[in-house]
PDB file of C-alpha atoms in Angstrom:
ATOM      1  CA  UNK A   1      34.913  -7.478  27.478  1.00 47.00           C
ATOM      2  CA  UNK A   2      31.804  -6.694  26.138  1.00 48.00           C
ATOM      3  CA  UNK A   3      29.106  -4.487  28.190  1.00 55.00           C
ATOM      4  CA  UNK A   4      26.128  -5.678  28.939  1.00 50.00           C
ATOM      5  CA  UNK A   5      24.037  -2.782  28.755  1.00 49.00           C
ATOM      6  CA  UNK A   6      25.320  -1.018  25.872  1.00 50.00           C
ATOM      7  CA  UNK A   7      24.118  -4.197  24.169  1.00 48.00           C
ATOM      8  CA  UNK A   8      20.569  -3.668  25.762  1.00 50.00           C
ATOM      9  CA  UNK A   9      20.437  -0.284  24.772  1.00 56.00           C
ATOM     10  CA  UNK A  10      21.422  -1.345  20.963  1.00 68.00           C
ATOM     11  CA  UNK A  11      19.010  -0.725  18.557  1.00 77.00           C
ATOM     12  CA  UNK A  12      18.425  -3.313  16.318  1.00 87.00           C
ATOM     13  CA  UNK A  13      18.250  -2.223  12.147  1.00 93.00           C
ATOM     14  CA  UNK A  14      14.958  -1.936  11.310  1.00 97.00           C
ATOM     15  CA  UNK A  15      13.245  -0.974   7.575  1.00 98.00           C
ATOM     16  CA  UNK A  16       9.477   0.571   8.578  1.00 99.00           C
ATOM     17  CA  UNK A  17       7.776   0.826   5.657  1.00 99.00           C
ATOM     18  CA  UNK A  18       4.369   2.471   5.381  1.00 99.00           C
ATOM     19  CA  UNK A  19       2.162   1.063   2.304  1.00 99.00           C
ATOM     20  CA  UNK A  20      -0.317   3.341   1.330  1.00 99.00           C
ATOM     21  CA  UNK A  21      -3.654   2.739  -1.054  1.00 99.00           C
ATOM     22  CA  UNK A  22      -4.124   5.814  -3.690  1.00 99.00           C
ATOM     23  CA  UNK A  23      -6.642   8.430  -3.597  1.00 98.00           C
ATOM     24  CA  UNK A  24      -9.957   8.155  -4.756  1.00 99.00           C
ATOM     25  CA  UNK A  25     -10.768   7.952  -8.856  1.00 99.00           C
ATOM     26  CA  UNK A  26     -14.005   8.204 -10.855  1.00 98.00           C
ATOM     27  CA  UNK A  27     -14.122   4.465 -10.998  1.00 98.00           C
ATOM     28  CA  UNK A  28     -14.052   4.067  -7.286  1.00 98.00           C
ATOM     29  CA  UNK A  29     -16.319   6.639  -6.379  1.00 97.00           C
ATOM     30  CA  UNK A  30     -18.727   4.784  -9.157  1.00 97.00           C
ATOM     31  CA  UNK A  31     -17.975   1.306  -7.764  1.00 97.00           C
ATOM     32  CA  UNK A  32     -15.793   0.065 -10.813  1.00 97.00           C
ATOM     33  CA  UNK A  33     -13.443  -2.739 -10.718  1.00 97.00           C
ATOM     34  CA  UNK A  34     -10.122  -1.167 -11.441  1.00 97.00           C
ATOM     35  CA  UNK A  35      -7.122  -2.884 -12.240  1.00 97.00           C
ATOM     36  CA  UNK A  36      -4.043  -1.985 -14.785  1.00 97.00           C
ATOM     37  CA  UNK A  37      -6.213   0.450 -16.194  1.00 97.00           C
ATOM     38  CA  UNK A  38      -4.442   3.713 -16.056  1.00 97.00           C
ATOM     39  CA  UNK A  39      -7.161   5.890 -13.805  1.00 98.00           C
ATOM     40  CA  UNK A  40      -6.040   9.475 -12.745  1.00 98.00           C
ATOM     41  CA  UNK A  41      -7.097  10.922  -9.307  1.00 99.00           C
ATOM     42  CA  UNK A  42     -10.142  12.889  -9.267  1.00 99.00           C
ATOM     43  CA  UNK A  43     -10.415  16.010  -6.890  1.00 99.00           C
ATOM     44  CA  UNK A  44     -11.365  14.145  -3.734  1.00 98.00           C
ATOM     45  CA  UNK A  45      -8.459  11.779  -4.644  1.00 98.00           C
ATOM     46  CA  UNK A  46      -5.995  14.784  -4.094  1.00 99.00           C
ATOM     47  CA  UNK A  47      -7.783  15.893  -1.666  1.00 98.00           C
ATOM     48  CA  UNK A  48      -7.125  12.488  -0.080  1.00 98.00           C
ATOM     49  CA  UNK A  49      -3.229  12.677  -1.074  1.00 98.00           C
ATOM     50  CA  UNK A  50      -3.188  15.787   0.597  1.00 98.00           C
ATOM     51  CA  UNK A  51      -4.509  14.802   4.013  1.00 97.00           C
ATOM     52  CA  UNK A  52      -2.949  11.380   4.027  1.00 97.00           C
ATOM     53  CA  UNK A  53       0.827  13.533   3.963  1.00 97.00           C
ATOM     54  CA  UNK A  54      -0.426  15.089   7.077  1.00 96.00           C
ATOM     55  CA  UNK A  55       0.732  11.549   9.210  1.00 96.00           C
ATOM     56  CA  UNK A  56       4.172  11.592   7.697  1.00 97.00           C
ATOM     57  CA  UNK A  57       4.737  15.238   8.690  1.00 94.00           C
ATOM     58  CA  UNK A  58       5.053  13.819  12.355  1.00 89.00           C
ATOM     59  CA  UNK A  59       8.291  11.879  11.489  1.00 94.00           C
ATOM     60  CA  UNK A  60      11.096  11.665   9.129  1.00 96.00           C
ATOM     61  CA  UNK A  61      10.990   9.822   5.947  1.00 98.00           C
ATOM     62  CA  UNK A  62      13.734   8.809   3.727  1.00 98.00           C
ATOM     63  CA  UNK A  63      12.270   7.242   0.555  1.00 99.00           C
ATOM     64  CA  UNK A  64       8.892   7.670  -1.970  1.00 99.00           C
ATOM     65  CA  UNK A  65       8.292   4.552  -3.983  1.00 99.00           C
ATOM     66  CA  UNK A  66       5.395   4.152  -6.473  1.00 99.00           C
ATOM     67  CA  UNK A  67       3.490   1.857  -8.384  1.00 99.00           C
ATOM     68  CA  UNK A  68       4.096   2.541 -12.487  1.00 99.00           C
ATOM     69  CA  UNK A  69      -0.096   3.676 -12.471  1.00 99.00           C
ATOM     70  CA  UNK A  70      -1.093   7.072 -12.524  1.00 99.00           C
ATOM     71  CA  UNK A  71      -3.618   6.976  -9.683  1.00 99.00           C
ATOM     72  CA  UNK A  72      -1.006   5.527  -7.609  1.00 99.00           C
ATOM     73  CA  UNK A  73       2.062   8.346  -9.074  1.00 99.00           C
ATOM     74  CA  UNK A  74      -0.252  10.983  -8.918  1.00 99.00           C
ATOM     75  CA  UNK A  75      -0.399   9.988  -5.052  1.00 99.00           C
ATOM     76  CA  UNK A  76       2.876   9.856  -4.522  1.00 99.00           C
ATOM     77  CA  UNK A  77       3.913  12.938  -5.934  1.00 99.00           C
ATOM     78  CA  UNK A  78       1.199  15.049  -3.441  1.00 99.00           C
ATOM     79  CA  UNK A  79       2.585  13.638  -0.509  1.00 99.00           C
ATOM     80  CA  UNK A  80       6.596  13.653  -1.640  1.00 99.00           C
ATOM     81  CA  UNK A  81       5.712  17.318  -2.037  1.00 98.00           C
ATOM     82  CA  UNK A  82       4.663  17.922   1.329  1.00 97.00           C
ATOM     83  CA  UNK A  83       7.060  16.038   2.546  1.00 98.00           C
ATOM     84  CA  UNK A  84      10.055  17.356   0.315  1.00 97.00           C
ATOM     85  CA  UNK A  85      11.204  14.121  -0.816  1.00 98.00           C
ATOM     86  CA  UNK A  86      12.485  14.745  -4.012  1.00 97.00           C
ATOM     87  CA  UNK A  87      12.644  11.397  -5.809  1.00 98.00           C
ATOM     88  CA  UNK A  88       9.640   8.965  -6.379  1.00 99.00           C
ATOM     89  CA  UNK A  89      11.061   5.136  -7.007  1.00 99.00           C
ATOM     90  CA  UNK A  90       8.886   3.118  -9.459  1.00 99.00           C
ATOM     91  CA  UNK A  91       8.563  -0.550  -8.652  1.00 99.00           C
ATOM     92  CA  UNK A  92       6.473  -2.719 -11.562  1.00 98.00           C
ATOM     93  CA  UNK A  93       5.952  -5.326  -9.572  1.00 99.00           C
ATOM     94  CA  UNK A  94       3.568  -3.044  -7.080  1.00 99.00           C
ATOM     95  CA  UNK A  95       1.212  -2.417  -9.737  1.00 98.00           C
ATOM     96  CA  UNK A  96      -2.348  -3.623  -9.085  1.00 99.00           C
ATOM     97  CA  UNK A  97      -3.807  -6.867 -10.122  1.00 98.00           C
ATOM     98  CA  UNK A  98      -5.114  -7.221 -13.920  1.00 98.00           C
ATOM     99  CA  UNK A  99      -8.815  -8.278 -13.257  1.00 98.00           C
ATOM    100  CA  UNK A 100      -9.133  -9.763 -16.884  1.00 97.00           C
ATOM    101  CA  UNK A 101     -12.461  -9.194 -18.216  1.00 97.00           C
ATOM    102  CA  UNK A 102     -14.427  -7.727 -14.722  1.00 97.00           C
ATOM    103  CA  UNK A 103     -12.477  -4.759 -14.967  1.00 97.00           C
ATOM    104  CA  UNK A 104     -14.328  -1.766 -15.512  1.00 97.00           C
ATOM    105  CA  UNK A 105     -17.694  -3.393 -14.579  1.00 98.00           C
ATOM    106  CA  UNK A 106     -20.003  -2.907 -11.611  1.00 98.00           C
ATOM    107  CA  UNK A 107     -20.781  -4.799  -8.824  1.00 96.00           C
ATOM    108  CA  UNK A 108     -24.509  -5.922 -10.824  1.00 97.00           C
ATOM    109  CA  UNK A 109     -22.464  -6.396 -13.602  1.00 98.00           C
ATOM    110  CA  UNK A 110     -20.039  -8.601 -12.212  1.00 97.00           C
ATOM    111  CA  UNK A 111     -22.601 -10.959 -10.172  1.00 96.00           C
ATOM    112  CA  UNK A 112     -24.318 -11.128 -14.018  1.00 97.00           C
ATOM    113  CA  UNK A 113     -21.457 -12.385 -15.946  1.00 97.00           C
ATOM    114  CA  UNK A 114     -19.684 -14.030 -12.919  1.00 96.00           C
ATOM    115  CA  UNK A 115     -22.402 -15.343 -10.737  1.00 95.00           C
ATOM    116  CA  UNK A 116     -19.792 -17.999  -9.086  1.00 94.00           C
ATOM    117  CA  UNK A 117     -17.116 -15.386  -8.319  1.00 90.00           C
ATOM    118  CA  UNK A 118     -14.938 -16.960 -10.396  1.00 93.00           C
ATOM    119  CA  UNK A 119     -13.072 -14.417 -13.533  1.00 96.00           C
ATOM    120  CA  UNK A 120     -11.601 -17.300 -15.749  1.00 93.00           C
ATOM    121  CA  UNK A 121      -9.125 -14.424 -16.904  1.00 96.00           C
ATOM    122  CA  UNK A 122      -8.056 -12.859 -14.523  1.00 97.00           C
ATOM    123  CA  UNK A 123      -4.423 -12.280 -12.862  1.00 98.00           C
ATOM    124  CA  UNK A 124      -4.333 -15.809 -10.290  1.00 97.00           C
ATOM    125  CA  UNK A 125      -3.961 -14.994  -6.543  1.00 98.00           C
ATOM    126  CA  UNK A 126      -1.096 -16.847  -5.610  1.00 98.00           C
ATOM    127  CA  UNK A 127       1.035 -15.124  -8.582  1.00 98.00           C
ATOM    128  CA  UNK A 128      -0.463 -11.877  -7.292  1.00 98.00           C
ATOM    129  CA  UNK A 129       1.320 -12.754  -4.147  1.00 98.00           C
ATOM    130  CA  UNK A 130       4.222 -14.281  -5.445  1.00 98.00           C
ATOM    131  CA  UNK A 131       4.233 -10.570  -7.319  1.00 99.00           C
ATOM    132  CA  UNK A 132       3.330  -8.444  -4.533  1.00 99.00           C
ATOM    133  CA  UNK A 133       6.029 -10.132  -2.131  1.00 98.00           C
ATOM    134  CA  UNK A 134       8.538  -9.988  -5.085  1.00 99.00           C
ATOM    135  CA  UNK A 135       8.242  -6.050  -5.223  1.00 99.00           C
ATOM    136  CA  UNK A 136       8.215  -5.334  -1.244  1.00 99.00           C
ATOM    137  CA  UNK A 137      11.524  -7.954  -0.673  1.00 98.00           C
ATOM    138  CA  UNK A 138      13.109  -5.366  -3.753  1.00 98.00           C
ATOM    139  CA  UNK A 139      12.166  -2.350  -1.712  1.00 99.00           C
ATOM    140  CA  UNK A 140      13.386  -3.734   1.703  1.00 98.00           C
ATOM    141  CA  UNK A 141      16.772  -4.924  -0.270  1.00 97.00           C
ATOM    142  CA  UNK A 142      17.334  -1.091  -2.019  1.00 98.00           C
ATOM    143  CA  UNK A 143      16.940   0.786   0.769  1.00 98.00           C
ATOM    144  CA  UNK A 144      17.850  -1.350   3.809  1.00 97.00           C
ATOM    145  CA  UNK A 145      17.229   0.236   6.993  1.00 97.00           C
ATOM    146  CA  UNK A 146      15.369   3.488   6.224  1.00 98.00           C
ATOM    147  CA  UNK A 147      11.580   4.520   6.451  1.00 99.00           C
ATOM    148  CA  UNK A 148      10.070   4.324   3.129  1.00 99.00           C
ATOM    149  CA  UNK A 149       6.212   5.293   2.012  1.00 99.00           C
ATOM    150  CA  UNK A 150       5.472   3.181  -0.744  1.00 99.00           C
ATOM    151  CA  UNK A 151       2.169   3.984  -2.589  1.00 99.00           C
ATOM    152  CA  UNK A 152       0.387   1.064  -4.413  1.00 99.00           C
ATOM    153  CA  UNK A 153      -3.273  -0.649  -4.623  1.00 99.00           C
ATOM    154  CA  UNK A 154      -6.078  -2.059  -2.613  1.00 98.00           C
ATOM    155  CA  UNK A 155      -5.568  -5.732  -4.061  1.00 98.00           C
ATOM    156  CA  UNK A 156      -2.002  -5.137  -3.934  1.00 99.00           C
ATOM    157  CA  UNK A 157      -1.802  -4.272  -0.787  1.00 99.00           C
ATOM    158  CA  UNK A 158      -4.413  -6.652   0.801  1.00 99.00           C
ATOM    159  CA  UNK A 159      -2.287  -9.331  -0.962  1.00 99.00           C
ATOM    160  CA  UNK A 160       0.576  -8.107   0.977  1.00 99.00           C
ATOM    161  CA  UNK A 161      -0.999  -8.217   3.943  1.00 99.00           C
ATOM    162  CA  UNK A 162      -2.637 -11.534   3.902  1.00 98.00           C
ATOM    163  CA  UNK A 163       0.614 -12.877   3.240  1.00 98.00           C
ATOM    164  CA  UNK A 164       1.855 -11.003   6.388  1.00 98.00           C
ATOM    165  CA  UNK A 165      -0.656 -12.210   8.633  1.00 98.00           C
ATOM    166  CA  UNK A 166      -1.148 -15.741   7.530  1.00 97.00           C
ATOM    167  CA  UNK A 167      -4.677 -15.258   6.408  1.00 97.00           C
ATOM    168  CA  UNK A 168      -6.204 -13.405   9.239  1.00 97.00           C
ATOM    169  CA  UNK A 169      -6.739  -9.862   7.433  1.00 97.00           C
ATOM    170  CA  UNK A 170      -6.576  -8.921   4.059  1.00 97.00           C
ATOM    171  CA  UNK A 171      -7.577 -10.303   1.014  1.00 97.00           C
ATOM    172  CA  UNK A 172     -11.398 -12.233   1.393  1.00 95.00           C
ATOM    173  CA  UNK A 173     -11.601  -9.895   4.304  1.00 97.00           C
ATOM    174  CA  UNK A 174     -10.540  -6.330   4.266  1.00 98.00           C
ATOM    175  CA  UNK A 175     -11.835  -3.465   2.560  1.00 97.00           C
ATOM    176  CA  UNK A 176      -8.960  -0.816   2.374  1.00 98.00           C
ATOM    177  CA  UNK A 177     -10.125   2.883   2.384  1.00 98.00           C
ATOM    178  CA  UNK A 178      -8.630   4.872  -0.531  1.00 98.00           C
ATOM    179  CA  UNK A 179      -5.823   7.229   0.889  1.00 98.00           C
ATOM    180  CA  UNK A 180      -5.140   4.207   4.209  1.00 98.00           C
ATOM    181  CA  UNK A 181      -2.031   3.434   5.454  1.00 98.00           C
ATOM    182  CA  UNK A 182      -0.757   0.050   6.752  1.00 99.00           C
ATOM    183  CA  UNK A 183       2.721   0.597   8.244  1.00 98.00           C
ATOM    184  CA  UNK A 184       4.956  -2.700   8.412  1.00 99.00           C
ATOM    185  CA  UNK A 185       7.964  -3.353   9.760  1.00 98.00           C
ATOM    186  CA  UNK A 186      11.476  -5.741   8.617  1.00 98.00           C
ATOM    187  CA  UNK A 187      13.182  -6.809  11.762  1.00 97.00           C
ATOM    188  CA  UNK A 188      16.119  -9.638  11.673  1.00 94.00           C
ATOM    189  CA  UNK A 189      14.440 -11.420   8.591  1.00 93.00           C
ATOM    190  CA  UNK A 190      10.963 -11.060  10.541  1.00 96.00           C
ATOM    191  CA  UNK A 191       8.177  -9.353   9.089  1.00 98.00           C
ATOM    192  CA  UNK A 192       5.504  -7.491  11.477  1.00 98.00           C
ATOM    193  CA  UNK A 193       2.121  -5.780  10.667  1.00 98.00           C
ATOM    194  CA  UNK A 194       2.266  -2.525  13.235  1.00 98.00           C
ATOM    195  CA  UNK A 195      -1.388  -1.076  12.127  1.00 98.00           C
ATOM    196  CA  UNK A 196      -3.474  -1.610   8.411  1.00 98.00           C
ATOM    197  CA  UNK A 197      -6.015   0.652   7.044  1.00 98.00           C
ATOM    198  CA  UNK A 198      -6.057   3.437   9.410  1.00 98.00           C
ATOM    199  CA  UNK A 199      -6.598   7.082   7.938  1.00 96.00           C
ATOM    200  CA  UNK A 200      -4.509  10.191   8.699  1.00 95.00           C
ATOM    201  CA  UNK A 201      -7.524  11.507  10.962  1.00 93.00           C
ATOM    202  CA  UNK A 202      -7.776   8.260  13.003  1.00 93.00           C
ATOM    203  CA  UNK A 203      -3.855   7.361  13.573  1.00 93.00           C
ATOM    204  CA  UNK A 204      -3.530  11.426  14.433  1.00 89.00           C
ATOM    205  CA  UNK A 205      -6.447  10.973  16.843  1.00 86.00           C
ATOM    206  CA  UNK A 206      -5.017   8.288  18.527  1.00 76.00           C
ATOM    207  CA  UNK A 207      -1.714  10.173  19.290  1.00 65.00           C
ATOM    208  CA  UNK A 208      -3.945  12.772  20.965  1.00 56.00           C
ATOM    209  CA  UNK A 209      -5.499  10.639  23.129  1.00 41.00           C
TER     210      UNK A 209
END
């Protein structure tokens, strides 16, 4: 006979995953469009790194992965430091999206060679998402079950997230803050958006409140 209540009381597996954009580079502090180019951190980058770890200090973790970039790596390794995680897991498919020729260029220079919006060569959006959703179903299939940081981009992630919510945030209308988190969840084949783009300082806030 089976008893009801210890089936009430049964948690259900569940992989939490917390998706976080990198620090801040020279190129974002200048307004560049950055892409696959392989930008480090600069100091308010790791500085950024450094608070961001401060969330995950309030729980376990059990897994680091990374995008292949440096700005994303660099990231990673500050906060699997604090947290003494001592493997980082590098996903390709994470990486951010190749903005063809606009890379590099600033917002004046963009609306001057691409007064329509449109890059001709750039990476398309839907294989960005096909990409994106590729990579996060690989991380949720390694490491079923467990609470994973993974560190990536702001078009990645916004991709990710669109997907996620049908269309109602992300891409075409969020701006993700260098250093955010967006913490997801993979629950009986069911994907849910918890929070997205909240800083250490706000979510930490909140749990003082």
């Amino acid at each position: 006979m089976t008893n009801i209540s210890s089936l009430a009381h049964k948690e259900i597996p569940t992989t939490t995953i917390c998706i976080i954009r990198h620090g801040e580079t020279d190129w974002n502090s200048l307004g560049k469009l950055q892409g696959t180019e392989d930008i480090e951190l600069n100091d308010s980058g790791r500085e950024q790194a450094t608070q961001t770890a401060r969330y995950f200090e309030t729980e376990p973790w059990d897994i680091m992965v990374s995008s292949p970039l440096k700005r994303a790596y660099e990231t990673a390794q500050i906060i699997a430091s604090h947290l003494s995680i001592p493997t980082i897991h590098v996903v390709e498919e994470i990486r951010e999206r190749s903005y063809g020729s606009a890379s590099g260029l600033l917002p004046e220079e963009r609306r001057t060679l691409f007064p329509d919006g449109v890059i001709p060569d750039q990476e398309d959006f839907e294989q960005l998402r096909q990409r994106a959703m590729i990579g996060l179903t690989k991380i949720v299939e390694t490491f079923k079950n467990k609470k994973i940081i993974v560190v990536s981009h702001g078009g990645l992630t916004n991709s990710i997230l669109y997907t996620l919510s049908g269309g109602e945030f992300g891409s075409f209308k969020t701006r993700l803050k260098n250093g955010c988190i967006n913490r997801i969840t993979f629950q009986n084949n069911h994907w849910k958006v918890v929070f997205y783009n909240k800083t250490t300082e706000e979510l930490l806030s909140l749990k003082n409140i």
